[in-house]
Coordinates of C-alpha atoms in Angstrom, one line a residue:
Chain A
M4 CA -59.4 13.3 -33.7
R5 CA -58.9 17.0 -33.5
P6 CA -55.2 17.6 -33.1
I7 CA -53.4 20.1 -31.0
L8 CA -50.8 22.0 -33.0
L9 CA -47.5 22.6 -31.2
Q10 CA -45.7 25.6 -32.6
G11 CA -42.3 26.0 -30.9
H12 CA -39.8 24.7 -33.4
E13 CA -38.4 26.7 -36.3
R14 CA -37.0 23.8 -38.3
S15 CA -37.8 20.2 -39.1
L16 CA -38.7 17.9 -36.2
T17 CA -36.4 14.9 -35.8
Q18 CA -37.8 13.0 -32.8
I19 CA -40.7 13.0 -30.3
K20 CA -40.8 11.0 -27.1
Y21 CA -43.5 10.6 -24.4
T22 CA -42.7 10.2 -20.7
K23 CA -43.6 6.8 -19.3
D24 CA -46.9 8.1 -17.9
G25 CA -47.7 9.8 -21.2
D26 CA -48.3 13.2 -19.6
I27 CA -45.3 15.1 -21.0
L28 CA -44.1 15.1 -24.6
F29 CA -40.5 16.0 -25.6
S30 CA -39.6 17.1 -29.1
C31 CA -36.3 17.9 -30.8
A32 CA -35.6 19.5 -34.1
K33 CA -32.9 20.8 -36.3
D34 CA -33.2 24.2 -34.6
Q35 CA -30.9 23.0 -31.8
V36 CA -33.6 23.2 -29.1
I37 CA -35.5 20.5 -27.1
C38 CA -39.1 21.4 -26.1
A39 CA -41.2 19.8 -23.3
W40 CA -45.0 20.0 -23.6
F41 CA -48.0 18.9 -21.6
S42 CA -49.6 16.3 -23.9
A43 CA -53.1 16.9 -22.7
N44 CA -53.3 20.6 -23.7
G45 CA -50.2 21.4 -25.7
E46 CA -48.9 24.0 -23.2
R47 CA -45.1 24.4 -23.4
L48 CA -43.4 23.5 -20.1
G49 CA -39.9 24.4 -21.0
T50 CA -37.0 24.3 -23.4
Y51 CA -33.5 22.8 -23.1
H52 CA -30.7 25.0 -24.6
G53 CA -27.1 24.1 -25.1
H54 CA -26.6 22.0 -28.2
Q55 CA -24.6 23.7 -31.0
G56 CA -25.9 21.7 -33.9
A57 CA -29.1 20.1 -35.2
L58 CA -30.7 17.8 -32.7
W59 CA -31.2 14.3 -34.0
T60 CA -32.5 12.4 -31.0
I61 CA -33.8 12.4 -27.5
D62 CA -34.9 9.9 -24.8
I63 CA -36.3 10.1 -21.3
D64 CA -35.4 7.6 -18.5
P65 CA -38.3 5.6 -17.1
S66 CA -38.5 7.6 -13.9
T67 CA -38.7 10.9 -15.8
T68 CA -35.6 12.3 -14.1
L69 CA -33.2 12.5 -16.9
L70 CA -33.4 13.6 -20.5
A71 CA -30.7 12.4 -23.0
S72 CA -30.0 14.0 -26.3
G73 CA -27.8 13.5 -29.3
A74 CA -26.9 16.1 -31.9
A75 CA -24.8 17.2 -34.9
D76 CA -22.4 19.0 -32.6
N77 CA -20.9 15.5 -31.8
T78 CA -22.2 15.4 -28.3
V79 CA -24.6 13.4 -26.1
R80 CA -26.0 15.5 -23.3
L81 CA -27.8 14.6 -20.1
W82 CA -30.3 17.0 -18.7
D83 CA -32.1 17.4 -15.4
I84 CA -35.7 17.3 -16.7
R85 CA -37.1 19.4 -13.8
T86 CA -34.6 22.3 -13.8
G87 CA -33.6 22.2 -17.5
K88 CA -29.9 22.1 -16.5
C89 CA -27.4 20.2 -18.6
I90 CA -25.6 17.9 -16.2
K91 CA -23.3 15.9 -18.5
V92 CA -21.7 16.2 -21.9
W93 CA -20.1 13.3 -23.7
D94 CA -18.0 14.2 -26.7
F95 CA -17.7 12.1 -29.8
N96 CA -15.9 12.3 -33.2
T97 CA -19.0 12.5 -35.2
A98 CA -22.7 13.4 -35.0
V99 CA -25.0 11.4 -32.7
K100 CA -28.0 10.1 -34.5
R101 CA -29.8 8.0 -31.9
V102 CA -29.9 7.7 -28.1
E103 CA -32.0 5.3 -26.0
F104 CA -32.2 4.3 -22.4
N105 CA -32.5 0.7 -21.4
D106 CA -35.6 -0.4 -19.4
D107 CA -34.2 0.7 -16.0
G108 CA -32.5 3.8 -17.2
T109 CA -29.0 2.8 -16.1
K110 CA -27.6 2.4 -19.6
L111 CA -27.8 4.8 -22.5
L112 CA -26.9 3.7 -26.0
A113 CA -25.7 6.2 -28.6
V114 CA -25.4 5.7 -32.3
T115 CA -22.6 7.7 -33.9
E116 CA -22.4 8.8 -37.5
K117 CA -19.8 7.5 -40.0
R118 CA -17.7 10.3 -41.5
M119 CA -14.1 11.3 -42.4
G120 CA -12.3 8.2 -41.5
Y121 CA -14.5 7.4 -38.6
L122 CA -16.7 4.2 -38.7
G123 CA -20.2 4.3 -37.4
T124 CA -20.4 3.0 -33.8
I125 CA -22.9 2.1 -31.1
V126 CA -21.7 3.2 -27.7
V127 CA -23.0 2.3 -24.3
L128 CA -22.8 4.8 -21.5
D129 CA -23.5 3.9 -17.9
V130 CA -25.8 6.4 -16.3
K131 CA -26.7 7.1 -12.7
V132 CA -30.3 8.1 -12.5
D133 CA -29.6 10.9 -10.0
V134 CA -29.3 14.5 -11.0
E135 CA -26.7 15.2 -8.3
A136 CA -24.5 12.2 -9.1
E137 CA -21.1 12.4 -11.0
Q138 CA -21.6 10.7 -14.3
S139 CA -18.8 8.6 -15.7
D140 CA -16.9 9.6 -18.9
E141 CA -16.2 6.0 -19.7
R142 CA -17.9 4.1 -22.6
S143 CA -18.8 0.8 -21.1
L144 CA -19.1 -0.8 -24.6
V145 CA -18.2 0.3 -28.1
I146 CA -19.6 -1.7 -31.1
T147 CA -18.1 -0.8 -34.4
C148 CA -20.2 -1.2 -37.5
D149 CA -17.7 -2.1 -40.2
E150 CA -20.2 -3.5 -42.7
S151 CA -22.9 -0.8 -42.9
K152 CA -23.3 2.0 -40.4
A153 CA -26.1 1.8 -37.9
T154 CA -28.8 4.5 -38.3
V155 CA -31.0 3.5 -35.4
A156 CA -30.8 1.2 -32.3
G157 CA -32.7 0.1 -29.3
W158 CA -32.6 -2.2 -26.2
S159 CA -34.4 -5.5 -26.1
Y160 CA -36.2 -7.0 -23.1
L161 CA -34.0 -7.4 -20.0
S162 CA -31.3 -5.3 -21.8
R163 CA -30.1 -8.6 -23.2
Y164 CA -29.6 -7.4 -26.8
I165 CA -28.9 -4.2 -28.6
I166 CA -30.9 -4.2 -31.8
A167 CA -29.7 -1.9 -34.7
G168 CA -31.1 -0.9 -38.1
H169 CA -28.5 -0.1 -40.7
E170 CA -28.1 2.1 -43.8
D171 CA -28.1 -1.0 -46.1
G172 CA -31.5 -2.1 -44.8
T173 CA -30.2 -4.9 -42.6
V174 CA -31.1 -5.3 -38.9
S175 CA -28.6 -6.6 -36.3
Q176 CA -28.8 -8.2 -32.9
Y177 CA -25.8 -7.6 -30.7
D178 CA -25.1 -9.2 -27.3
A179 CA -25.5 -6.1 -25.0
K180 CA -22.8 -7.3 -22.6
S181 CA -20.0 -8.4 -25.0
G182 CA -21.0 -6.4 -28.1
D183 CA -20.7 -9.5 -30.3
L184 CA -22.8 -9.5 -33.4
L185 CA -25.2 -12.4 -33.1
I186 CA -27.5 -12.0 -36.1
N187 CA -27.6 -9.7 -39.1
E188 CA -30.7 -10.1 -41.3
P189 CA -31.5 -8.4 -44.6
V190 CA -34.9 -7.3 -43.4
H191 CA -35.4 -4.4 -45.8
E192 CA -34.5 -4.1 -49.5
D193 CA -30.8 -3.7 -50.1
G194 CA -30.0 0.0 -49.6
G195 CA -33.4 0.7 -48.1
Q196 CA -32.1 2.5 -45.1
V197 CA -33.7 1.7 -41.8
T198 CA -35.0 5.1 -40.5
D199 CA -36.7 4.2 -37.3
L200 CA -36.9 1.3 -34.8
Q201 CA -39.3 1.3 -31.9
M202 CA -39.8 -1.4 -29.3
S203 CA -43.1 -2.9 -28.1
S204 CA -43.8 -2.0 -24.5
D205 CA -42.3 -5.3 -23.2
R206 CA -39.4 -5.0 -25.7
T207 CA -39.9 -8.5 -27.0
Y208 CA -40.5 -7.3 -30.5
F209 CA -40.1 -4.1 -32.5
I210 CA -41.1 -2.2 -35.6
T211 CA -38.7 -0.8 -38.2
A212 CA -39.4 1.8 -40.9
S213 CA -37.4 2.0 -44.1
K214 CA -36.8 4.0 -47.2
D215 CA -37.9 0.9 -49.1
K216 CA -41.5 2.0 -48.3
T217 CA -42.2 -0.8 -45.9
A218 CA -42.3 -1.2 -42.1
K219 CA -41.6 -4.6 -40.5
L220 CA -42.5 -6.2 -37.2
I221 CA -39.7 -8.3 -35.9
S222 CA -39.0 -10.5 -32.9
A223 CA -36.2 -9.2 -30.7
R224 CA -35.4 -12.7 -29.5
D225 CA -34.3 -14.1 -32.9
L226 CA -35.1 -11.4 -35.5
T227 CA -37.9 -13.5 -37.0
L228 CA -39.9 -11.4 -39.4
L229 CA -43.5 -11.3 -38.0
K230 CA -45.3 -8.8 -40.1
T231 CA -44.9 -6.5 -43.1
Y232 CA -46.7 -3.2 -43.7
P233 CA -46.3 -2.0 -47.3
S234 CA -46.8 1.6 -48.2
D235 CA -46.4 3.8 -51.3
T236 CA -43.9 6.2 -49.9
P237 CA -40.4 6.2 -48.2
L238 CA -41.0 5.8 -44.5
N239 CA -39.2 7.8 -41.8
T240 CA -40.9 6.5 -38.7
A241 CA -43.1 3.7 -37.3
A242 CA -44.6 3.1 -33.9
I243 CA -46.6 0.3 -32.2
T244 CA -49.8 1.4 -30.3
P245 CA -50.5 -0.1 -26.9
K246 CA -54.1 -1.0 -26.0
K247 CA -55.0 -1.5 -29.6
P248 CA -53.3 -3.8 -32.1
F249 CA -52.3 -1.1 -34.6
V250 CA -49.1 0.4 -35.9
I251 CA -48.6 3.9 -37.2
L252 CA -46.3 4.7 -40.1
G253 CA -45.1 8.1 -41.2
G254 CA -43.0 9.3 -44.2
G255 CA -43.5 11.1 -47.5
Q256 CA -41.7 12.1 -50.5
A257 CA -39.6 15.3 -50.1
A258 CA -41.2 18.6 -51.2
M259 CA -39.6 18.8 -54.7
D260 CA -42.7 17.8 -56.8
V261 CA -45.3 19.0 -54.4
T262 CA -47.4 21.8 -55.9
T263 CA -48.3 24.8 -53.8
T264 CA -52.0 23.8 -53.8
S265 CA -51.6 20.3 -52.5
S266 CA -49.1 21.3 -49.9
R267 CA -51.4 24.0 -48.6
Q268 CA -53.9 21.2 -47.8
G269 CA -51.5 19.5 -45.5
K270 CA -51.8 16.2 -47.3
F271 CA -49.0 14.4 -45.6
E272 CA -50.5 11.6 -43.7
A273 CA -49.9 9.2 -40.7
R274 CA -51.0 5.8 -41.8
F275 CA -52.6 3.3 -39.5
Y276 CA -52.3 -0.4 -40.1
H277 CA -53.7 -3.4 -38.2
K278 CA -50.7 -4.9 -36.5
V279 CA -51.9 -8.5 -36.9
F280 CA -53.7 -8.4 -40.2
E281 CA -51.3 -6.1 -41.9
D282 CA -54.1 -4.1 -43.6
E283 CA -54.1 -0.3 -43.8
I284 CA -57.1 0.8 -41.8
G285 CA -56.9 4.6 -41.8
R286 CA -55.0 7.8 -42.5
V287 CA -54.6 11.1 -40.6
K288 CA -53.8 14.2 -42.7
G289 CA -52.4 17.4 -41.5
H290 CA -48.7 18.0 -42.0
F291 CA -47.3 20.2 -44.8
G292 CA -44.3 18.0 -45.3
P293 CA -43.1 14.5 -44.7
L294 CA -43.6 13.0 -41.2
N295 CA -40.2 12.5 -39.6
T296 CA -41.2 11.1 -36.3
V297 CA -44.3 9.5 -34.7
A298 CA -44.6 8.6 -31.0
V299 CA -47.5 6.9 -29.1
D300 CA -48.6 7.7 -25.6
P301 CA -47.5 4.7 -23.6
L302 CA -50.9 4.5 -22.0
G303 CA -52.5 4.4 -25.4
R304 CA -54.6 7.6 -25.2
G305 CA -53.1 9.3 -28.3
Y306 CA -50.2 9.9 -30.5
A307 CA -48.0 12.7 -31.8
S308 CA -46.3 13.3 -35.1
G309 CA -43.5 15.6 -36.0
G310 CA -43.0 16.9 -39.5
E311 CA -40.5 18.3 -41.9
D312 CA -42.8 21.3 -41.7
G313 CA -41.6 22.1 -38.2
Y314 CA -44.9 21.3 -36.5
V315 CA -45.8 18.7 -33.9
R316 CA -49.4 17.5 -34.0
V317 CA -50.8 15.8 -30.9
H318 CA -53.9 13.6 -31.4
A319 CA -56.2 12.2 -28.7
F320 CA -57.8 8.9 -29.9
D321 CA -61.5 9.0 -30.1
R322 CA -64.3 6.6 -29.5
G323 CA -64.2 5.2 -33.1
Y324 CA -60.5 4.3 -32.6
F325 CA -61.2 2.3 -29.5
D326 CA -64.3 0.6 -30.9
F327 CA -62.6 -0.4 -34.1
G328 CA -62.1 -4.1 -34.6
Y329 CA -62.4 -6.9 -37.1
E330 CA -65.3 -9.4 -36.9
V331 CA -62.9 -12.2 -35.9
E332 CA -61.6 -10.0 -33.0
R333 CA -65.1 -9.4 -31.7
E334 CA -65.9 -13.1 -31.9
M335 CA -63.0 -13.7 -29.6
G336 CA -64.0 -10.9 -27.3
L337 CA -60.9 -8.9 -28.1
V338 CA -62.6 -5.6 -28.9
G339 CA -64.4 -3.1 -26.7
K340 CA -62.8 -4.0 -23.4
R341 CA -60.8 -1.0 -22.3
Chain B
Q10 CA -74.8 -18.0 -58.0
D11 CA -72.8 -14.8 -57.6
R12 CA -73.9 -14.4 -54.1
I13 CA -72.9 -17.9 -53.2
E14 CA -69.4 -17.2 -54.7
E15 CA -69.2 -14.0 -52.8
D16 CA -70.2 -15.6 -49.5
K17 CA -67.6 -18.3 -50.1
E18 CA -64.9 -15.7 -50.7
K19 CA -66.0 -13.9 -47.6
G20 CA -65.9 -17.1 -45.6
A21 CA -62.4 -17.8 -46.8
I22 CA -61.2 -14.4 -45.7
V23 CA -62.7 -14.7 -42.3
E24 CA -61.3 -18.2 -41.9
E25 CA -57.8 -16.8 -42.9
R26 CA -58.1 -14.0 -40.4
R27 CA -59.1 -16.4 -37.6
R28 CA -56.0 -18.4 -38.4
V29 CA -53.7 -15.3 -38.5
L30 CA -55.1 -14.0 -35.2
S31 CA -54.8 -17.3 -33.4
E32 CA -51.3 -17.6 -34.6
W33 CA -50.4 -14.2 -33.3
L34 CA -52.1 -14.8 -29.9
A35 CA -50.3 -18.1 -29.6
W36 CA -46.9 -16.4 -30.4
R37 CA -47.6 -13.7 -27.8
E38 CA -48.5 -16.2 -25.2
K39 CA -45.3 -18.2 -25.8
E40 CA -43.2 -15.0 -25.7
E41 CA -44.8 -13.8 -22.5
E42 CA -44.2 -17.2 -20.8
E43 CA -40.6 -17.2 -21.9
L44 CA -40.0 -13.7 -20.7
K45 CA -41.5 -14.6 -17.3
A46 CA -39.3 -17.6 -17.1
E47 CA -36.2 -15.6 -17.9
R48 CA -37.2 -13.0 -15.3
R49 CA -37.5 -15.7 -12.7
E50 CA -34.1 -17.0 -13.6
L51 CA -32.6 -13.6 -13.0
G52 CA -34.4 -13.4 -9.7
L53 CA -36.7 -10.6 -10.9
K54 CA -40.4 -10.4 -10.3
E55 CA -42.4 -12.3 -12.9
D56 CA -44.6 -9.5 -13.8
V57 CA -43.1 -6.5 -15.3
E58 CA -44.8 -3.6 -13.4
E59 CA -48.0 -1.8 -14.2
E60 CA -47.1 -0.6 -17.7
E61 CA -46.6 -4.1 -19.1
Q62 CA -49.6 -5.3 -17.3
A63 CA -51.5 -2.5 -19.0
D64 CA -50.0 -3.7 -22.2
G65 CA -50.8 -7.3 -21.5
E66 CA -54.4 -6.1 -21.5
D67 CA -53.8 -4.8 -24.9
G68 CA -51.0 -5.8 -26.7
G69 CA -50.7 -9.0 -26.4
G70 CA -51.3 -12.0 -25.1
A71 CA -54.1 -14.2 -24.3
V72 CA -55.8 -11.6 -22.3
V73 CA -57.3 -9.0 -24.5
E74 CA -56.3 -7.4 -27.7

């Protein structure tokens, strides 16, 4: 797995997203810029300028028409992917920490930060997937998190639920139409902030990463805990791989106690676990600081990681990756068919 | 004697993995069926486009993982 190193950001990466066909990779960072790259060769396609604060989050609608972004300048912006033009700005009272389109791109959720008398919220914006259309200012739903602020959120299958991870380590399921809180589960250790939440491709289950050093696989239908992946470091990100039953976790202790020698080796690692058996099966070194974000090509050909070090590393999976399997998987004919 | 013990242990691990894998595949199958039923109810196509089919090949289900 020889990675392609993408050098285009000047500060820590905050989120990476692939387009649905996996051909283009978007990255955002604290340097206030969004970059688009060809995932096959790492060539930079373009940049999106306009935000006046650190960028925290991006997402792409399923038709690869619109790009949404959220930032510390208290705005959500909508961009025409092809021209790079900003076509809509929604203003909020606080920073926007997470945005995500639902499965048909007509709804965008935004998680807003708690600060100075403002409670954290999850807001739903109705979107027209058309770069010429007038976008509505209205919030079609506002969920207020009065217990513990949401840090991450996503849409379930059929846009039925909004699933949120919170600062206190709990995970919530909200009715996506009414905004009612249906379930709140203490999935992670108390105070083990949920740092990432990524859906499976059919959105029936998802993975969470937490500062409590674990990642968890959870059913979107009823928040049943399916699997637990323990690690030895606070986690910032977790992703589910299509094609192979793995999950990828990223994190790392902040630089404080890292000596110059060890940091020169780029020892911060992406950790691969078997999704079903919960065992760690491999690590990929390379970053010079904690991994903040990991994304997997929706077609399962590779993955990308973004680090506190300001780099994006794009990896193509090799033969060994696709051939890997447990004996019991081979028995059942589950390995080797691509 | 040691080898017999070792083999026993190995056997137990493999047996446990078989159980865990079957349990997972059964859960995926049930989820996929339920999702299909819910899509039918909403008047949507049962199958969720190519990308989920690609995933079905993988991710889940009874098909291949």
